[in-house]
Amino acid sequence: MELSPALRRIRDFYFKEALAASREVNYVHRAGLVSPDALFSLERLRAHLNHPLLDVNYLNLFQQGKTVDLDEARLYKVVQRRKIEFVDRRVLERHLAEGAACVLEGLDILEPDINALAAALDRAQAATFCNATAFFSQQGNEAYRGHVDTDDVLVVHVAGEKRWRLHRRQKPRRVRLSEMTESEMGAVDTELVMRPGDVMFLRSYTPHRVETLSPCSLHVSFDLCDRQPSVEMALQLLLAHYDRDSSTPLAPTQATLDKLFEHARSGGYGQDLAAMLAREKAGHAEFRALLAANNVRHLDRFIGAAARETVKQ
């Protein structure tokens, strides 16, 4: 699918400005880069929430910083001994009316043009695989409090106004990522207000807190996820190499570790690791291609024939 001119501007901002920025730069902001509804809209969010086949697994609601339990919204009708599930939207309506924030995951699955942009963003790094998420919040209630993201993020603001307070970037870690206090986030680096059509690139491990300034706010975030083989996968593969050529019994622990690290530096391990990455990348490309062509077309010829018959009459 070819990108629209507006989506090309978002892509080019990421490739030419965000990626070109110094690693010392925590964020890059462009005001009014695209029209407010170029990527998404409140109307499109409403359409997804009202779609008969909405899956609650795509959805999270937050009230006063806590996740709303949506189990009561899961209903079903039994048809020929099968459970046909649907959503009780009264539950969603009630929480939204009380000011809840809404996070809709999987926009790249739901929206073909967003998948096309995600596919373009995926190509920027060796193993990037984007997640696209819509964040709707109401004044006084945000989905998340102070936190850091473990991957870079590209933010496209769609509706309303939201203040972003960005703190100085911290060292990478895998703990203490959310519900951070002011002291845990550290010194404030800058504050900026995102308005419809603005685009921002935010570097990973930059603590931030947001505040909706208008009655509501909507933005789309592309999590530019690093999908290289994880350290757990790499270690599992390394142990498989060690199992085939291990240390002798009673070898000191340090000698055993030296043996393990010897395998880590070997050509065979490097080749296997590269093959693992190649399989991951191939799977990502297959996923994007599947979404791009994920339509039932068999009925087209019948619909076309019926239309031609109507014209003849």
Coordinates of C-alpha atoms in Angstrom, one line a residue:
M1 CA 0.0 0.0 0.0
E2 CA 1.4 3.4 -1.0
L3 CA 1.7 6.0 1.7
S4 CA -0.3 9.1 1.4
P5 CA 1.6 12.4 1.2
A6 CA 0.9 13.1 4.9
L7 CA 2.1 9.7 6.0
R8 CA 5.2 10.2 3.9
R9 CA 5.9 13.4 5.9
I10 CA 5.7 11.4 9.1
R11 CA 8.0 8.7 7.7
D12 CA 10.5 11.3 6.4
F13 CA 10.5 13.1 9.8
Y14 CA 11.5 9.9 11.5
F15 CA 14.2 8.9 9.0
K16 CA 15.7 12.4 8.2
E17 CA 15.3 14.2 11.5
A18 CA 14.7 11.8 14.4
L19 CA 17.3 9.2 13.3
A20 CA 19.7 11.9 12.3
A21 CA 19.6 13.5 15.7
S22 CA 22.6 13.1 18.0
R23 CA 22.3 10.3 20.6
E24 CA 22.5 13.1 23.2
V25 CA 19.2 14.5 22.0
N26 CA 16.3 13.0 23.9
Y27 CA 13.4 14.2 21.7
V28 CA 12.7 15.8 18.4
H29 CA 9.4 17.8 18.0
R30 CA 7.8 19.2 14.8
A31 CA 4.7 21.3 15.2
G32 CA 1.9 21.1 12.6
L33 CA 3.7 18.5 10.5
V34 CA 0.5 16.9 9.2
S35 CA -3.2 17.7 9.2
P36 CA -4.9 16.6 12.5
D37 CA -6.9 13.7 10.9
A38 CA -4.2 12.5 8.5
L39 CA -3.4 9.4 10.5
F40 CA -6.4 8.8 12.9
S41 CA -9.3 10.7 14.4
L42 CA -11.8 10.7 17.3
E43 CA -14.4 9.5 14.7
R44 CA -12.2 6.5 13.8
L45 CA -11.7 5.7 17.5
R46 CA -15.4 5.8 18.0
A47 CA -16.0 3.5 15.1
H48 CA -13.7 0.9 16.5
L49 CA -15.3 1.1 20.0
N50 CA -18.7 0.7 18.4
H51 CA -17.7 -2.1 16.0
P52 CA -19.9 -5.2 16.5
L53 CA -16.7 -7.4 16.5
L54 CA -14.7 -5.3 19.0
D55 CA -12.4 -7.6 21.0
V56 CA -11.9 -6.5 24.6
N57 CA -8.4 -7.8 24.4
Y58 CA -7.5 -4.8 22.2
L59 CA -8.8 -2.4 24.9
N60 CA -7.7 -1.0 28.2
L61 CA -9.5 1.6 30.3
F62 CA -7.8 3.5 33.2
Q63 CA -9.5 5.3 36.1
Q64 CA -7.3 7.3 38.4
G65 CA -4.2 5.5 37.4
K66 CA -5.7 2.0 37.8
T67 CA -6.6 -0.5 35.2
V68 CA -10.4 -1.0 34.9
D69 CA -11.5 -4.7 35.0
L70 CA -13.5 -5.2 31.8
D71 CA -14.6 -8.8 32.5
E72 CA -18.2 -7.6 33.1
A73 CA -18.2 -6.2 29.5
R74 CA -17.6 -9.7 28.1
L75 CA -21.0 -11.1 27.0
Y76 CA -21.9 -14.0 24.7
K77 CA -24.8 -15.5 22.9
V78 CA -25.0 -19.3 22.4
V79 CA -25.6 -20.2 18.7
Q80 CA -25.6 -23.9 17.8
R81 CA -23.7 -24.7 21.0
R82 CA -21.0 -22.1 20.3
K83 CA -20.4 -19.0 22.3
I84 CA -20.5 -15.9 20.1
E85 CA -18.8 -13.2 22.2
F86 CA -19.6 -9.5 22.1
V87 CA -19.0 -6.4 24.2
D88 CA -21.4 -4.8 26.6
R89 CA -20.7 -1.2 25.6
R90 CA -22.7 0.1 28.6
V91 CA -19.7 -0.8 30.7
L92 CA -17.4 1.2 28.4
E93 CA -19.8 4.1 28.3
R94 CA -20.1 4.2 32.1
H95 CA -16.4 4.4 32.7
L96 CA -15.7 6.9 29.9
A97 CA -18.5 9.1 31.3
E98 CA -16.7 9.0 34.6
G99 CA -13.6 10.3 33.0
A100 CA -11.7 7.1 32.2
A101 CA -8.7 7.1 29.8
C102 CA -8.8 4.6 26.9
V103 CA -5.9 2.8 25.2
L104 CA -6.7 0.9 22.0
E105 CA -3.9 -1.5 21.0
G106 CA -3.2 -3.1 17.6
L107 CA -4.0 -0.1 15.4
D108 CA -1.7 -1.6 12.7
I109 CA -4.0 -4.7 12.7
L110 CA -7.1 -2.6 12.5
E111 CA -6.1 0.2 10.1
P112 CA -4.4 -0.6 6.8
D113 CA -2.8 2.8 6.3
I114 CA -1.3 2.6 9.8
N115 CA 0.1 -0.8 9.0
A116 CA 1.7 0.6 5.9
L117 CA 3.3 3.4 7.9
A118 CA 4.5 0.9 10.5
A119 CA 6.0 -1.3 7.7
A120 CA 8.0 1.8 6.6
L121 CA 9.2 2.6 10.1
D122 CA 10.2 -1.1 10.6
R123 CA 12.8 -0.7 7.9
A124 CA 14.8 1.9 9.8
Q125 CA 16.7 -0.5 12.0
A126 CA 17.9 -4.1 11.9
A127 CA 15.0 -5.5 13.9
T128 CA 12.4 -2.9 14.6
F129 CA 8.9 -4.1 14.7
C130 CA 6.3 -1.4 15.6
N131 CA 3.3 -1.5 17.8
A132 CA 0.7 1.2 17.0
T133 CA -1.5 2.3 19.9
A134 CA -4.2 5.0 20.3
F135 CA -4.3 6.9 23.6
F136 CA -7.5 8.8 24.5
S137 CA -7.5 10.7 27.8
Q138 CA -9.8 13.2 29.5
Q139 CA -8.8 16.2 31.5
G140 CA -7.6 15.1 35.0
N141 CA -7.2 11.4 34.2
E142 CA -4.3 9.9 32.2
A143 CA -3.7 6.3 31.3
Y144 CA -0.2 6.3 32.7
R145 CA 1.6 8.3 35.3
G146 CA 5.4 8.9 35.4
H147 CA 7.2 6.2 33.5
V148 CA 9.9 5.4 31.0
D149 CA 9.6 3.4 27.7
T150 CA 12.2 0.8 27.0
D151 CA 12.0 1.5 23.2
D152 CA 12.0 4.7 21.2
V153 CA 8.5 6.1 20.5
L154 CA 7.1 8.1 17.6
V155 CA 4.1 10.2 18.7
V156 CA 1.5 11.7 16.3
H157 CA -0.9 14.0 18.1
V158 CA -4.5 13.9 16.8
A159 CA -6.9 15.9 18.9
G160 CA -6.9 18.2 21.9
E161 CA -3.8 19.4 23.8
K162 CA -1.5 17.5 26.0
R163 CA 1.5 18.8 28.0
W164 CA 4.5 16.5 28.0
R165 CA 7.1 16.9 30.9
L166 CA 10.3 15.3 29.8
H167 CA 13.1 14.5 32.3
R168 CA 16.7 13.8 31.6
R169 CA 17.4 10.4 30.0
Q170 CA 18.3 7.6 32.3
K171 CA 20.4 4.5 31.9
P172 CA 18.7 1.4 30.4
R173 CA 17.2 -1.1 32.8
R174 CA 14.4 -3.6 33.1
V175 CA 13.0 -2.7 36.5
R176 CA 11.2 0.4 38.0
L177 CA 9.7 1.5 34.7
S178 CA 6.3 2.8 35.8
E179 CA 4.6 4.6 38.6
M180 CA 7.7 6.7 39.0
T181 CA 7.8 9.5 41.6
E182 CA 9.2 12.9 40.7
S183 CA 12.5 12.1 42.5
E184 CA 12.8 8.8 40.6
M185 CA 12.3 10.6 37.3
G186 CA 15.0 13.1 38.1
A187 CA 15.6 16.6 36.8
V188 CA 13.1 18.1 34.2
D189 CA 14.7 18.6 30.8
T190 CA 11.9 20.4 29.1
E191 CA 8.1 20.8 28.8
L192 CA 6.2 21.0 25.5
V193 CA 2.5 21.0 24.5
M194 CA 1.4 18.7 21.7
R195 CA -1.4 19.9 19.5
P196 CA -3.2 18.3 16.6
G197 CA -0.8 17.6 13.7
D198 CA 2.3 17.7 15.9
V199 CA 4.8 14.8 15.7
M200 CA 7.4 13.9 18.3
F201 CA 10.2 11.4 18.5
L202 CA 11.1 10.4 22.1
R203 CA 14.2 8.5 22.9
S204 CA 14.0 5.4 25.1
Y205 CA 14.5 5.7 28.8
T206 CA 13.5 9.3 28.9
P207 CA 11.2 9.6 31.9
H208 CA 8.0 11.5 31.2
R209 CA 4.6 12.5 32.5
V210 CA 1.7 13.8 30.5
E211 CA -1.3 16.1 31.3
T212 CA -4.4 16.6 29.1
L213 CA -5.0 20.4 29.0
S214 CA -8.3 20.3 26.9
P215 CA -11.5 18.4 27.7
C216 CA -10.0 15.4 25.9
S217 CA -6.8 14.4 24.0
L218 CA -6.0 11.7 21.4
H219 CA -2.6 10.7 20.1
V220 CA -1.2 7.6 18.3
S221 CA 2.1 6.1 19.5
F222 CA 4.4 3.9 17.5
D223 CA 6.5 1.9 19.9
L224 CA 9.6 1.2 17.8
C225 CA 10.3 -2.1 19.5
D226 CA 13.7 -3.7 19.3
R227 CA 12.9 -7.3 18.3
Q228 CA 16.4 -8.6 18.1
P229 CA 16.8 -12.0 19.9
S230 CA 16.4 -11.2 23.6
V231 CA 19.2 -11.8 26.1
E232 CA 17.2 -14.8 27.3
M233 CA 17.0 -16.3 23.7
A234 CA 20.7 -15.5 23.1
L235 CA 21.7 -17.2 26.4
Q236 CA 19.5 -20.2 25.6
L237 CA 21.2 -20.6 22.2
L238 CA 24.6 -20.1 23.9
L239 CA 23.9 -22.9 26.4
A240 CA 22.9 -25.2 23.6
H241 CA 26.4 -24.6 22.1
Y242 CA 27.9 -25.2 25.6
D243 CA 26.0 -28.4 26.0
R244 CA 27.7 -29.8 22.9
D245 CA 31.2 -28.7 24.1
S246 CA 31.3 -28.1 27.9
S247 CA 33.9 -27.8 30.6
T248 CA 35.4 -30.8 32.3
P249 CA 34.1 -32.0 35.7
L250 CA 35.4 -30.1 38.7
A251 CA 36.5 -27.2 36.6
P252 CA 36.4 -23.9 38.5
T253 CA 33.3 -21.8 37.9
Q254 CA 35.4 -19.0 36.4
A255 CA 36.9 -21.5 33.9
T256 CA 33.4 -22.8 33.0
L257 CA 32.3 -19.2 32.4
D258 CA 35.4 -18.6 30.3
K259 CA 34.4 -21.7 28.2
L260 CA 30.9 -20.2 27.8
F261 CA 32.3 -16.9 26.7
E262 CA 34.6 -18.7 24.3
H263 CA 31.5 -20.1 22.6
A264 CA 29.9 -16.6 22.6
R265 CA 32.9 -15.4 20.5
S266 CA 32.9 -18.3 18.1
G267 CA 31.9 -18.1 14.5
G268 CA 29.3 -20.9 14.8
Y269 CA 27.5 -19.1 17.6
G270 CA 27.5 -15.9 15.6
Q271 CA 26.1 -17.6 12.6
D272 CA 23.3 -19.2 14.6
L273 CA 22.5 -15.9 16.2
A274 CA 22.3 -14.2 12.8
A275 CA 20.1 -16.9 11.5
M276 CA 17.7 -16.4 14.5
L277 CA 17.6 -12.7 13.7
A278 CA 16.9 -13.4 10.1
R279 CA 14.0 -15.7 11.0
E280 CA 12.6 -12.9 13.2
K281 CA 12.9 -10.3 10.4
A282 CA 11.2 -12.7 7.9
G283 CA 8.4 -13.3 10.3
H284 CA 7.9 -9.5 10.8
A285 CA 7.8 -8.9 7.0
E286 CA 5.3 -11.8 6.6
F287 CA 3.1 -10.3 9.3
R288 CA 3.1 -6.9 7.5
A289 CA 2.4 -8.5 4.1
L290 CA -0.4 -10.5 5.6
L291 CA -2.1 -7.5 7.1
A292 CA -1.8 -5.6 3.8
A293 CA -3.6 -8.3 1.9
N294 CA -5.8 -9.7 4.7
N295 CA -9.2 -9.5 2.9
V296 CA -11.8 -12.0 1.6
R297 CA -12.1 -11.4 -2.1
H298 CA -14.0 -14.5 -3.2
L299 CA -17.4 -12.7 -3.1
D300 CA -16.1 -9.9 -5.3
R301 CA -17.1 -11.7 -8.6
F302 CA -20.6 -12.4 -7.3
I303 CA -21.1 -8.8 -6.2
G304 CA -19.7 -7.6 -9.6
A305 CA -22.0 -10.0 -11.5
A306 CA -25.0 -8.8 -9.5
A307 CA -24.1 -5.2 -10.2
R308 CA -23.8 -5.9 -14.0
E309 CA -27.1 -7.7 -14.0
T310 CA -28.8 -4.7 -12.4
V311 CA -27.3 -2.4 -15.0
K312 CA -28.7 -4.6 -17.8
Q313 CA -32.1 -4.4 -16.3

